[in-house]
Coordinates of C-alpha atoms and ligand atoms in Angstrom, one line a residue:
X1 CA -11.4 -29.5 23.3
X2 CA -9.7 -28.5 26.6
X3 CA -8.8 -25.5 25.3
X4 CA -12.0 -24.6 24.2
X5 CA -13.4 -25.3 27.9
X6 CA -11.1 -23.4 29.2
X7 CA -11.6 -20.6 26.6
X8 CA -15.4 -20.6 27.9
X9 CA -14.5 -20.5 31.3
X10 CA -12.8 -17.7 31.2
X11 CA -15.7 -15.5 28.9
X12 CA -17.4 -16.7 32.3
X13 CA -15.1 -15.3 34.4
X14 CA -15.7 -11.9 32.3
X15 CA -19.1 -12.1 33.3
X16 CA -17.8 -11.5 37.0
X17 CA -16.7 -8.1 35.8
X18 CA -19.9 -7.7 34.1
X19 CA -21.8 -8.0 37.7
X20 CA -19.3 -5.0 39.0
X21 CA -20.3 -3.2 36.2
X22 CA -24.4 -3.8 37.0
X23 CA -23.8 -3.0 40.2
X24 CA -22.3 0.8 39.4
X25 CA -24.8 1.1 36.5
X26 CA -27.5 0.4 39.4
X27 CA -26.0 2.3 41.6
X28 CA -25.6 5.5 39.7
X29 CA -29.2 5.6 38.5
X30 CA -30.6 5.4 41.7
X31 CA -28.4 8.1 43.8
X32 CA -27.7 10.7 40.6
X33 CA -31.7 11.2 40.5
X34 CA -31.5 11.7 44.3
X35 CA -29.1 14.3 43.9
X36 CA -31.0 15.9 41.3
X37 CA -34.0 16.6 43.1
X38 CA -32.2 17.2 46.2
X39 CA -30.7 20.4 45.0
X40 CA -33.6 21.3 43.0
X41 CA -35.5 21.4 46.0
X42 CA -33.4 23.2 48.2
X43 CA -32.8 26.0 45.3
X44 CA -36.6 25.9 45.0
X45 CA -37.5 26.8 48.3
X46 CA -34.4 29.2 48.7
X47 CA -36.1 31.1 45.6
X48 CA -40.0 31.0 47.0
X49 CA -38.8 31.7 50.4
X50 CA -37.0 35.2 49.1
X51 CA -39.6 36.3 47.4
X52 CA -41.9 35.6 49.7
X53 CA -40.1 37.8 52.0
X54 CA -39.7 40.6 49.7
X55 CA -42.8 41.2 48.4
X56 CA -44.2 40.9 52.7
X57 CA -41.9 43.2 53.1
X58 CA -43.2 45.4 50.2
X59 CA -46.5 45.5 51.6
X60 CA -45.4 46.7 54.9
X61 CA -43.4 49.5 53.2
X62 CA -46.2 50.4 51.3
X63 CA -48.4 51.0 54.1
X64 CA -46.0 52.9 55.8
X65 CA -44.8 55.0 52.9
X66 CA -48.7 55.9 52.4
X67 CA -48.3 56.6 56.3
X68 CA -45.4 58.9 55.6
X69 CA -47.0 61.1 53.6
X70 CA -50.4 61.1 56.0
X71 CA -48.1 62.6 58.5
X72 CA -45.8 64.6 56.4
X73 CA -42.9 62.8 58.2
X74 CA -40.3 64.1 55.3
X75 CA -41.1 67.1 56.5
X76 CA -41.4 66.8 60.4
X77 CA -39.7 63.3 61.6
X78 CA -41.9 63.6 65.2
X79 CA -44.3 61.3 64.4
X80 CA -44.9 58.7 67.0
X81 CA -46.7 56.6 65.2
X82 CA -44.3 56.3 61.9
X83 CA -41.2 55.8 64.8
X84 CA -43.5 53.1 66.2
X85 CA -44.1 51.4 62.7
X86 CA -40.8 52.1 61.6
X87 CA -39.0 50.5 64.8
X88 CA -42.4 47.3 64.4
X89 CA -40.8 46.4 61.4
X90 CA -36.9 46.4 61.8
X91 CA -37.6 44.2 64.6
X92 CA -40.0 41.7 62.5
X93 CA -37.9 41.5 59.6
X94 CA -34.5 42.0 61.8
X95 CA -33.7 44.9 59.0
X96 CA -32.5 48.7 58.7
X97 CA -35.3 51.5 57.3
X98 CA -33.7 54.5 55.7
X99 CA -36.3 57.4 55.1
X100 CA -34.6 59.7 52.0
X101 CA -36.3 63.2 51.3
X102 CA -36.1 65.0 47.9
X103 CA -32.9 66.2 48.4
X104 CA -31.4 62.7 48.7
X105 CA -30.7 63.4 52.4
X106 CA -31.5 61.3 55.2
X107 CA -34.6 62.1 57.5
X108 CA -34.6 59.1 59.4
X109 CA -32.5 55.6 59.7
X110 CA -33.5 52.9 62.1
X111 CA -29.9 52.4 63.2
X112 CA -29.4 56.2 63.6
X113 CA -26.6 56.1 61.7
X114 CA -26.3 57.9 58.6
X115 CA -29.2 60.3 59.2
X116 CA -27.9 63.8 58.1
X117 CA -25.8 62.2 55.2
X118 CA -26.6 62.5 51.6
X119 CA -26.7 58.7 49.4
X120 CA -26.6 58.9 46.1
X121 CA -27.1 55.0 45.2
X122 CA -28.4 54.0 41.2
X123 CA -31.3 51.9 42.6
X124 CA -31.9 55.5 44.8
X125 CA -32.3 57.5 41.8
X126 CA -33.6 55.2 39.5
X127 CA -36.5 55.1 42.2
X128 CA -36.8 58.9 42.5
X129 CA -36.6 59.0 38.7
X130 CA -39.2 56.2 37.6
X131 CA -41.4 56.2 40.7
X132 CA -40.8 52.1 41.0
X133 CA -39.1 50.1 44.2
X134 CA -36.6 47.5 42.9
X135 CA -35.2 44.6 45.1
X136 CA -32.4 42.7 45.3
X137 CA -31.1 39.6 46.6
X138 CA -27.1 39.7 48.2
X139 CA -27.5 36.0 48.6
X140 CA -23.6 36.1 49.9
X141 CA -24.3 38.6 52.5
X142 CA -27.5 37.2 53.6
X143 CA -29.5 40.0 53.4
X144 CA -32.4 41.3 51.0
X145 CA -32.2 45.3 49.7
X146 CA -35.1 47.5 48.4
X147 CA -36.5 50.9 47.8
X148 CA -39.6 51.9 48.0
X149 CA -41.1 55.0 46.1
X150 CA -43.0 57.7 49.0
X151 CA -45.6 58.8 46.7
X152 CA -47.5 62.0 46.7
X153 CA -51.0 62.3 44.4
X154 CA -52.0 66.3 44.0
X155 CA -54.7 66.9 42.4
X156 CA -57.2 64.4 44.2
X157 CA -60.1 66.6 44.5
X158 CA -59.9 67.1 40.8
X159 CA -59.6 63.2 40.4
X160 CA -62.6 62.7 41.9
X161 CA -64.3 65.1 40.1
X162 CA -63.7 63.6 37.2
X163 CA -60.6 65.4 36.1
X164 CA -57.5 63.8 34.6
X165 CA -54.8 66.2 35.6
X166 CA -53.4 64.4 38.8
X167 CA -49.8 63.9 39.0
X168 CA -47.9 61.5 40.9
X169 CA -44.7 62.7 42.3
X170 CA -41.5 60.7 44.2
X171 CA -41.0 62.8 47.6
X172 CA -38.4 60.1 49.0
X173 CA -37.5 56.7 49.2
X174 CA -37.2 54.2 51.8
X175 CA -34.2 52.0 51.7
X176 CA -34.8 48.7 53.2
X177 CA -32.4 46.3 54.3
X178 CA -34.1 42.9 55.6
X179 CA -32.2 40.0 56.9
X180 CA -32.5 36.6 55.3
X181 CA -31.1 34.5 58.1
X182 CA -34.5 32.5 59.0
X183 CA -34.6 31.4 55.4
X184 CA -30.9 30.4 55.6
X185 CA -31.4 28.5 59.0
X186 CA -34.7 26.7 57.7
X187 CA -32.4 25.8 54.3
X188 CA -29.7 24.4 56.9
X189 CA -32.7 22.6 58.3
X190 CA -33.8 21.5 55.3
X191 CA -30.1 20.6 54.0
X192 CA -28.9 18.0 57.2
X193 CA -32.7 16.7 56.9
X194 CA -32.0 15.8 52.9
X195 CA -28.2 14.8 54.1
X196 CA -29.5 12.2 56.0
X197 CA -32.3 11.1 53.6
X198 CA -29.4 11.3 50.8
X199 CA -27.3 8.5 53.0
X200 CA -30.2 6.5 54.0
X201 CA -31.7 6.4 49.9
X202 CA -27.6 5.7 49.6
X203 CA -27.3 2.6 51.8
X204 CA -30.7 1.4 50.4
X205 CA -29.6 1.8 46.8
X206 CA -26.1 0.3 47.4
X207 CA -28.2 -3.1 48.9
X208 CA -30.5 -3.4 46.2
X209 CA -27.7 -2.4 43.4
X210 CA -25.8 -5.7 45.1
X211 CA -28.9 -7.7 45.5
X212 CA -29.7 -7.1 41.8
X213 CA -26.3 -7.6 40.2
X214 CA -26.0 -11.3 42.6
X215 CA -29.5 -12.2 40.7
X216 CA -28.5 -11.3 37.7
X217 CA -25.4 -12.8 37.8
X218 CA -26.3 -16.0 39.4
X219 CA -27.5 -18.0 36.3
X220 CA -23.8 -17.6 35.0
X221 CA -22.1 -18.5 38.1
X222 CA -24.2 -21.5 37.9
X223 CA -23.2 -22.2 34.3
X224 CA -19.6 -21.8 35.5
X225 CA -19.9 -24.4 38.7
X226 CA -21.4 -26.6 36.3
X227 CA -18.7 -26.8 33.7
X228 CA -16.1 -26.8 36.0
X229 CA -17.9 -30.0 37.5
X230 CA -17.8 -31.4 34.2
X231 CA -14.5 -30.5 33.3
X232 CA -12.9 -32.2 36.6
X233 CA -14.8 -34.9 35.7
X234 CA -17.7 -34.8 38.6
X235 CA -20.2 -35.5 36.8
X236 CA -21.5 -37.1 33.2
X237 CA -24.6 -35.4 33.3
X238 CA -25.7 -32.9 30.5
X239 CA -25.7 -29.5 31.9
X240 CA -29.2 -27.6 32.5
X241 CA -29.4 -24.0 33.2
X242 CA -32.3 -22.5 31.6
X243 CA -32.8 -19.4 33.9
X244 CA -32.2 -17.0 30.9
X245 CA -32.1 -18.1 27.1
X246 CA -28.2 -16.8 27.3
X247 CA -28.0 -19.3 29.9
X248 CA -29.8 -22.0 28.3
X249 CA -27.7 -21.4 24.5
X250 CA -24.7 -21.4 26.6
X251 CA -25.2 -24.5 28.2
X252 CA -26.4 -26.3 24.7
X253 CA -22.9 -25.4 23.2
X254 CA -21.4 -27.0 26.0
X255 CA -23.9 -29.9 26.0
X256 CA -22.9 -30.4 22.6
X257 CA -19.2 -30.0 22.7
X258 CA -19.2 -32.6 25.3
X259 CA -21.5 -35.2 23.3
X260 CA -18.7 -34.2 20.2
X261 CA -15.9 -35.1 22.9
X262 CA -17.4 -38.3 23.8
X263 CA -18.1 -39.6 19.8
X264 CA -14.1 -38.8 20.0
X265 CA -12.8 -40.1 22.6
X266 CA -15.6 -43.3 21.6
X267 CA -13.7 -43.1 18.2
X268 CA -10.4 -42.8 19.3
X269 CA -10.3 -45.8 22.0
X270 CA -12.2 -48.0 19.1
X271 CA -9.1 -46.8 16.8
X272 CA -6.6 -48.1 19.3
X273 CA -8.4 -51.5 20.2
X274 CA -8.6 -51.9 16.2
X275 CA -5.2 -51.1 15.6
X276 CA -4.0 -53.3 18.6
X277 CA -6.0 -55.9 17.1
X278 CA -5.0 -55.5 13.7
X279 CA -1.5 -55.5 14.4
X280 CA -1.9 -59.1 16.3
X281 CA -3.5 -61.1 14.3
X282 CA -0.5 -61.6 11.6
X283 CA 1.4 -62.2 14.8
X284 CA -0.8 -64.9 15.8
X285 CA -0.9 -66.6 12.5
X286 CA 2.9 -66.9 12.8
X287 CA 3.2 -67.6 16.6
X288 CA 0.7 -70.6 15.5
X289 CA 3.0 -71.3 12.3
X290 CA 5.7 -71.7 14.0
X291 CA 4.6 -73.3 16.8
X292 CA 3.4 -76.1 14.6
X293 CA 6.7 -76.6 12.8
X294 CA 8.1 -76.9 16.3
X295 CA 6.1 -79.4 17.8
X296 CA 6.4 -81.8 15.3
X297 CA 9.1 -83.8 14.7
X298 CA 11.0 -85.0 11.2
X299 CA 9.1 -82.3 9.6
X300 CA 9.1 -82.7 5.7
X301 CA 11.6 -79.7 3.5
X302 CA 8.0 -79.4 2.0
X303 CA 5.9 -78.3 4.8
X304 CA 8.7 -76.2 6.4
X305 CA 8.8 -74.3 3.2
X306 CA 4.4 -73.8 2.7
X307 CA 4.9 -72.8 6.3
X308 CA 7.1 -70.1 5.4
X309 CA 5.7 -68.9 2.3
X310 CA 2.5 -68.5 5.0
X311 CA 4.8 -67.1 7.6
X312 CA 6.1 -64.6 4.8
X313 CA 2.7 -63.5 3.8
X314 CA 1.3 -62.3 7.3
X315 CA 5.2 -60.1 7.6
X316 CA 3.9 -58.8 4.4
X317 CA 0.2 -58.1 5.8
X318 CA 1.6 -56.7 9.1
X319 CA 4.1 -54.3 6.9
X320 CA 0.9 -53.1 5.0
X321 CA -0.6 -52.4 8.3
X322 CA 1.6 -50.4 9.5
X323 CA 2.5 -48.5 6.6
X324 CA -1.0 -47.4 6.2
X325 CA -1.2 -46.6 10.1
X326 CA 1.6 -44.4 9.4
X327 CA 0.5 -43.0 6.3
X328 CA -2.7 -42.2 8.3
X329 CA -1.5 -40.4 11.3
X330 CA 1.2 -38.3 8.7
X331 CA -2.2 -36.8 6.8
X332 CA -3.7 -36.5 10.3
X333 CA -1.4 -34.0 11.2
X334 CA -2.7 -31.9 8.9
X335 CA 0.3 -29.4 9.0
X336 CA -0.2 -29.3 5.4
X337 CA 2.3 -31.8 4.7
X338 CA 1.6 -30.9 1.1
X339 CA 4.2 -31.7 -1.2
X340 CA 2.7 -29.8 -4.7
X341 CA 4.0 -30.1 -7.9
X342 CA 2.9 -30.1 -11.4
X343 CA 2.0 -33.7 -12.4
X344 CA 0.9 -34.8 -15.4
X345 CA -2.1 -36.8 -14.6
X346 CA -2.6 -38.8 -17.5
X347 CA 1.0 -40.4 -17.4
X348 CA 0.6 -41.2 -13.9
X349 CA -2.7 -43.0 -14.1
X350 CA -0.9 -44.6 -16.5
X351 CA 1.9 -46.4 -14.8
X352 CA -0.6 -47.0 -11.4
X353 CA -2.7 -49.0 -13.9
X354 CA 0.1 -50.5 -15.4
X355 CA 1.4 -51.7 -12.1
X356 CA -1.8 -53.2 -11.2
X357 CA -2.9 -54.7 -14.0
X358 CA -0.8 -57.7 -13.4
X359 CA -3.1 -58.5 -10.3
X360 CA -6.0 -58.0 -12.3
X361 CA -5.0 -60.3 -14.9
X362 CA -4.9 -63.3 -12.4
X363 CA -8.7 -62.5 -12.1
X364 CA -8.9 -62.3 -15.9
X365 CA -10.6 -58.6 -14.9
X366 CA -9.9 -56.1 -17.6
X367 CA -8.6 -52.6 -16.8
X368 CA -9.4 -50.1 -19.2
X369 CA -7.9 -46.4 -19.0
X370 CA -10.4 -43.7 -21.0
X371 CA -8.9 -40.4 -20.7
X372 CA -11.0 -37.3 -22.4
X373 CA -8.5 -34.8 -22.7
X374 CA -4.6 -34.4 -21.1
X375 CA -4.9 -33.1 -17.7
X376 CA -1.6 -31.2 -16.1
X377 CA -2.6 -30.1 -12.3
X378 CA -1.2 -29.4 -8.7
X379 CA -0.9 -32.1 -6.4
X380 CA 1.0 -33.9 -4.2
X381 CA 2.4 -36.7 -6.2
X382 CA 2.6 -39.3 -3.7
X383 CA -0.8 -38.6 -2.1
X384 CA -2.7 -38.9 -5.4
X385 CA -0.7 -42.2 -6.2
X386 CA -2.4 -43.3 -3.1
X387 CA -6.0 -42.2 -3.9
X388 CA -5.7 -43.5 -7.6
X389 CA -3.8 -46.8 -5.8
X390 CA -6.2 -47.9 -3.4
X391 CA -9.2 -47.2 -5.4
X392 CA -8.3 -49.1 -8.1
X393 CA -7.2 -51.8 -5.9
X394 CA -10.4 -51.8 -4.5
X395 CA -12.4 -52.0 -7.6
X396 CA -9.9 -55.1 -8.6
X397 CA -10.4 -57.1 -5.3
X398 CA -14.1 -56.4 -5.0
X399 CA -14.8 -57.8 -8.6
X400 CA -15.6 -61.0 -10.1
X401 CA -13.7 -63.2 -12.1
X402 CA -13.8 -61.8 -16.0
X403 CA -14.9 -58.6 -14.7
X404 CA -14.0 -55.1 -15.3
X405 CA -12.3 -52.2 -14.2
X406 CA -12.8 -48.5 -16.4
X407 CA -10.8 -45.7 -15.4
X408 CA -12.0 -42.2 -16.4
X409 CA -10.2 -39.1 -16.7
X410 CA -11.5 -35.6 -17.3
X411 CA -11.6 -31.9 -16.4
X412 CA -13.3 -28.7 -16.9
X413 CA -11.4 -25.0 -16.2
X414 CA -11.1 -25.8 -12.6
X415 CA -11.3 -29.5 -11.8
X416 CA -10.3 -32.2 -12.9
X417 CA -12.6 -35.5 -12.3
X418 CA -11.3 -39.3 -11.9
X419 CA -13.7 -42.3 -12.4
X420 CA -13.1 -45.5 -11.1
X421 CA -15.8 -47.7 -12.1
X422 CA -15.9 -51.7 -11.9
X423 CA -18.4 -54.4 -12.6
X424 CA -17.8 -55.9 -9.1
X425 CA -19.7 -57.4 -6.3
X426 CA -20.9 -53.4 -5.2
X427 CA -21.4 -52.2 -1.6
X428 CA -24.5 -52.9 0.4
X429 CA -26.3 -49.6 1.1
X430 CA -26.5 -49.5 4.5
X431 CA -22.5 -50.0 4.4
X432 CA -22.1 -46.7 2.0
X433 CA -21.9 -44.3 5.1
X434 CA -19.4 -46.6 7.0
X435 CA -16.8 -47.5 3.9
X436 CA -14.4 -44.7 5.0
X437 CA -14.2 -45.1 8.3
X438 CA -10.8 -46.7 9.8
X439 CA -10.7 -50.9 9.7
X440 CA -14.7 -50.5 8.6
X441 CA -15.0 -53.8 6.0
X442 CA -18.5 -54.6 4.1
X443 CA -19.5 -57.8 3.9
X444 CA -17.5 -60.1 6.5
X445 CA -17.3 -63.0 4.9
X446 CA -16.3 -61.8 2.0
X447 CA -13.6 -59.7 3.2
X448 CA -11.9 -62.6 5.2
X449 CA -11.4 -64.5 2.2
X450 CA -10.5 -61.2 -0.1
X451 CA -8.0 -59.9 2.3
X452 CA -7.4 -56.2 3.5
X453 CA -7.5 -54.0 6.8
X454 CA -10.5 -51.2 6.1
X455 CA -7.7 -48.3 5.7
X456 CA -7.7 -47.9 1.8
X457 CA -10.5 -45.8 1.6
X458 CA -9.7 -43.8 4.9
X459 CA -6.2 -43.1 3.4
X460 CA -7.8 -42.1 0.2
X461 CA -10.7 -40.3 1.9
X462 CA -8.1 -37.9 3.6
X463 CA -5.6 -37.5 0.6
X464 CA -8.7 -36.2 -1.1
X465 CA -9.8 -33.5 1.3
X466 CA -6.0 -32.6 2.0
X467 CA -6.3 -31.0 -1.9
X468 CA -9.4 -29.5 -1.1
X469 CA -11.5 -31.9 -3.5
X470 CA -14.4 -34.4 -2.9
X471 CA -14.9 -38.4 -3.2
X472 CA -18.1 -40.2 -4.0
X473 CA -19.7 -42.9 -4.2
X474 CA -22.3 -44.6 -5.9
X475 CA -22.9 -48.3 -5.9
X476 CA -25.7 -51.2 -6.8
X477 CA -25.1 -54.3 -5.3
X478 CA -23.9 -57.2 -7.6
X479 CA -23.7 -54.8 -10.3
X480 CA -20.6 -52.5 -9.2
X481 CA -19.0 -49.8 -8.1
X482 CA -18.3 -46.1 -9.1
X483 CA -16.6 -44.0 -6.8
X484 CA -15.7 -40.3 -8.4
X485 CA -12.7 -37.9 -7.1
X486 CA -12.9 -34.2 -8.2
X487 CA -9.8 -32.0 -7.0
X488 CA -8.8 -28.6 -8.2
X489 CA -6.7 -28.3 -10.6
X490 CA -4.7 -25.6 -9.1
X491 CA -3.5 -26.1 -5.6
X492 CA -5.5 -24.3 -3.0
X493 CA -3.4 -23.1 0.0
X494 CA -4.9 -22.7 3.6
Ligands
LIG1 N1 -15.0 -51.1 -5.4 C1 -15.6 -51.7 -4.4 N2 -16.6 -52.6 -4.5 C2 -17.1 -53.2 -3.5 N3 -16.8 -53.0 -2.2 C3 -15.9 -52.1 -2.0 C4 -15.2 -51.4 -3.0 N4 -14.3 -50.5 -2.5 C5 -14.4 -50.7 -1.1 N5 -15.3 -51.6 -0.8 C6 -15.8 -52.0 0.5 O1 -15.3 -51.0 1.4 C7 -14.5 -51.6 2.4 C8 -13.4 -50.6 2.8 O2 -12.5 -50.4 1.8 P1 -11.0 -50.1 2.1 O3 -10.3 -50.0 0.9 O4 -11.0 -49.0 3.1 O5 -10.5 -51.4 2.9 P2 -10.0 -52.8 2.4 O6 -9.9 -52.8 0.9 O7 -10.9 -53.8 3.0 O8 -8.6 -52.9 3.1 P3 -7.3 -52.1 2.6 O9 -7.6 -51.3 1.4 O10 -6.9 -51.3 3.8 O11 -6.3 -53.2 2.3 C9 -14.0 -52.8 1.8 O12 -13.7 -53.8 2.8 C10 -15.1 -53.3 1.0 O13 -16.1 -54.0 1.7
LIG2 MG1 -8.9 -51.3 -0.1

């Protein structure tokens, strides 16, 4: 029993692990979704941001290329008013404007840098070629390129007419290099503003991650405090926990191991104060025997000798006692103290009955042996001498004078069956469930006179279940007895 308290206090413990482990699984779903839509966000923005820009930026170069051609600035570069535009937007969008003519040459370049020079680039050509600006994003560099086509429409007046044949053709391309470091300081912005957020939704989650795993956890500690209160002996008090049904089943185990603990230790101390008072009562008889003899004087050769025939008796008694105690406590060590071997049954209810019949015969009570078929099975010699013994006994000593006694053997493939039946005084029915419990006698007055200590049937009882078989009873009062042992007729080990 201590070991199995012990055993459940420590599955308690485990559930102090299993708060650790709510409070990470807490944890982690709170902050991984925060993390999630944190970067989403950012990335979001960084994504709408850009193209916003670019296609702003597009616009503007639109205009201007339509400007370009209004002026003819690929061919004469004076133009105030495209210098103007030109220089307007560099400084809005803190980028570089290269004008490119036909011949891939540059006309004009905001930083005045590479006018003069030829660039041959594959989004430069690929806009000459299909008439269509690309962008791009140089998200390491922090800046955002694109070409724009400058597109010249001949043929209007036919157009308008009505007339397909207009033709679109590329007469340069303005490369466009904007800077993207306003969307990169607003994303910084943004970034410290969701690092703090991220901490704070951090420190809140860690609080209610431990706040949840303590509540969670609680109803067990409780459990635990309250066993270990019962186990050092605090309290007698059935346990309650019922915040959770785990709680509540694991408290009802306990409840109920402790009631079981309590029938045995009840048990046991009612053992010992039998035993103890078992053990004295031959003692007494003798103490008062002999005290007799003593006191008197000129005692008769007669009465010393009737005193000691008497004296004799009880040492007999208080031998039986104890040899029964002992042959308890052996089968109660269960260690399967088995000592199997092939017995012959019939033979050896044979010479029990023989040995007994003597006793019987000074009651005039007949013992009668039936047996319906030789039976050979594994046992433990002894043991079964001592079922067969005291039952038999039993059925002698509880009978009336002229009475009888019917012993009947029999078996099938597996078991073999022994009936003890007798025409005896029988066993009150409310007494049935008590006759093999230790020192238990029916019928007090009775017993005094018959003699006997209430172990027979105990020592029988746990012969019996040490081979695995069964015992019965059935009984009608002043009619008789029948009690019925079926064990296997093979031994079966552990
Ligand atoms: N065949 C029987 N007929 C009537 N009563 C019986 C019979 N066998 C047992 N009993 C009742 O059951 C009680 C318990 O039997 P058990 O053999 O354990 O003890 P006992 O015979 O009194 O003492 P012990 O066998 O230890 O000398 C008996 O005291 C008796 O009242
Ligand atoms: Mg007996």
């Amino acid at each position: 029993m201590e070991i199995k308290i012990k055993s459940l206090l420590h599955q308690l413990k485990i559930l102090k692990s299993l708060k650790a482990r709510i409070f990470v699984i807490v944890f982690l779903i709170g902050i991984i979704p925060s993390f999630i839509i944190r970067f989403a966000i950012l990335e979001s923005y960084e994504d709408r941001a850009v193209s916003l820009r670019t296609s702003d930026v597009q616009n503007q170069l639109k205009i201007i290329a339509n400007h370009l051609i209004t002026y003819n600035y690929l061919k004469d570069t004076s133009s105030e008013v495209i210098s103007a535009e030109l220089e307007q937007l560099s400084n809005l969008y803190d980028g570089r404007v290269i004008i490119i003519n036909s011949n891939l040459k540059v006309i004009k370049d905001t930083y005045a840098i590479s006018e003069g020079k030829t660039i041959i680039t594959e989004e430069v050509i690929k806009c000459f070629k299909e008439g269509k600006g690309v962008s791009n994003y140089d998200r390491e560099n922090g800046y955002i390129e694109m070409t724009t086509p400058i597109i010249e429409t001949s043929g209007v007046a036919h157009a308008e007419a009505g007339d397909s044949k207009t033709s679109d053709i590329v007469s340069g391309v303005m490369l466009t290099g904007v800077s993207t470091d306003s969307i990169m300081t607003t994303m910084d912005i943004l970034n410290r503003k969701a690092s703090i957020m991220g901490i704070l939704m951090m420190f809140i989650i860690f609080v209610i991650a431990m706040v949840l795993a303590n509540v969670l956890i609680k109803p067990f500690d409780r459990v635990t405090k309250a066993i270990s209160e019962v186990k050092e002996g605090f309290t007698d008090e059935p346990v309650s926990v019922s915040d959770y049904l785990e709680t509540e089943h694991i408290v009802d185990a306990f409840n109920q191991l402790i009631n079981r603990m309590k029938v045995l230790d009840t048990s046991r101390q009612e053992f010992v104060s039998n035993v103890s008072h078992e053990l004295k009562t031959p003692i007494t008889s003798m103490k008062v025997l002999a005290d007799s003899l003593l006191t008197q004087e000129e005692v008769p050769a007669e009465l010393y000798r009737e005193f000691l025939v008497d004296i004799a008796a009880e040492i007999d008694r208080e031998d039986k006692i104890i040899n029964d105690l002992l042959a308890l406590v052996k089968m109660d060590k269960k260690a399967s103290s088995l000592n199997i071997s092939v017995v012959d049954i019939n033979a050896l209810t044979e010479i029990i009955l023989k040995r007994l019949r003597p006793i019987a015969r000074k009651r005039d009570i007949e013992v009668v042996f039936e047996s319906k078929r030789p039976v050979v099975a594994e046992v433990d010699e002894v043991k079964l001498t001592l079922i067969i013994t005291n039952l038999v006994e039993n059925a002698i000593k509880y009978n009336n004078e002229q009475g009888w006694v019917k012993v009947i053997l029999d078996a099938d493939y597996q078991f073999f069956t022994l009936d003890i039946m007798d025409s005896g005084i029988g066993i009150p029915e409310d007494s049935l469930e008590h006759i093999y419990e230790r020192f238990y006698r029916a019928d007090k007055s009775h017993s005094r006179e018959i003699g006997g200590t209430g172990l027979g049937l105990s020592i029988a009882r746990n012969a019996v279940l040490m081979h695995r078989g069964s015992i019965k009873v059935f009984s009608v009062e002043g009619e008789g007895t029948t009690f019925t042992v079926k064990l296997p007729l093979g031994y079966i080990s552990a």
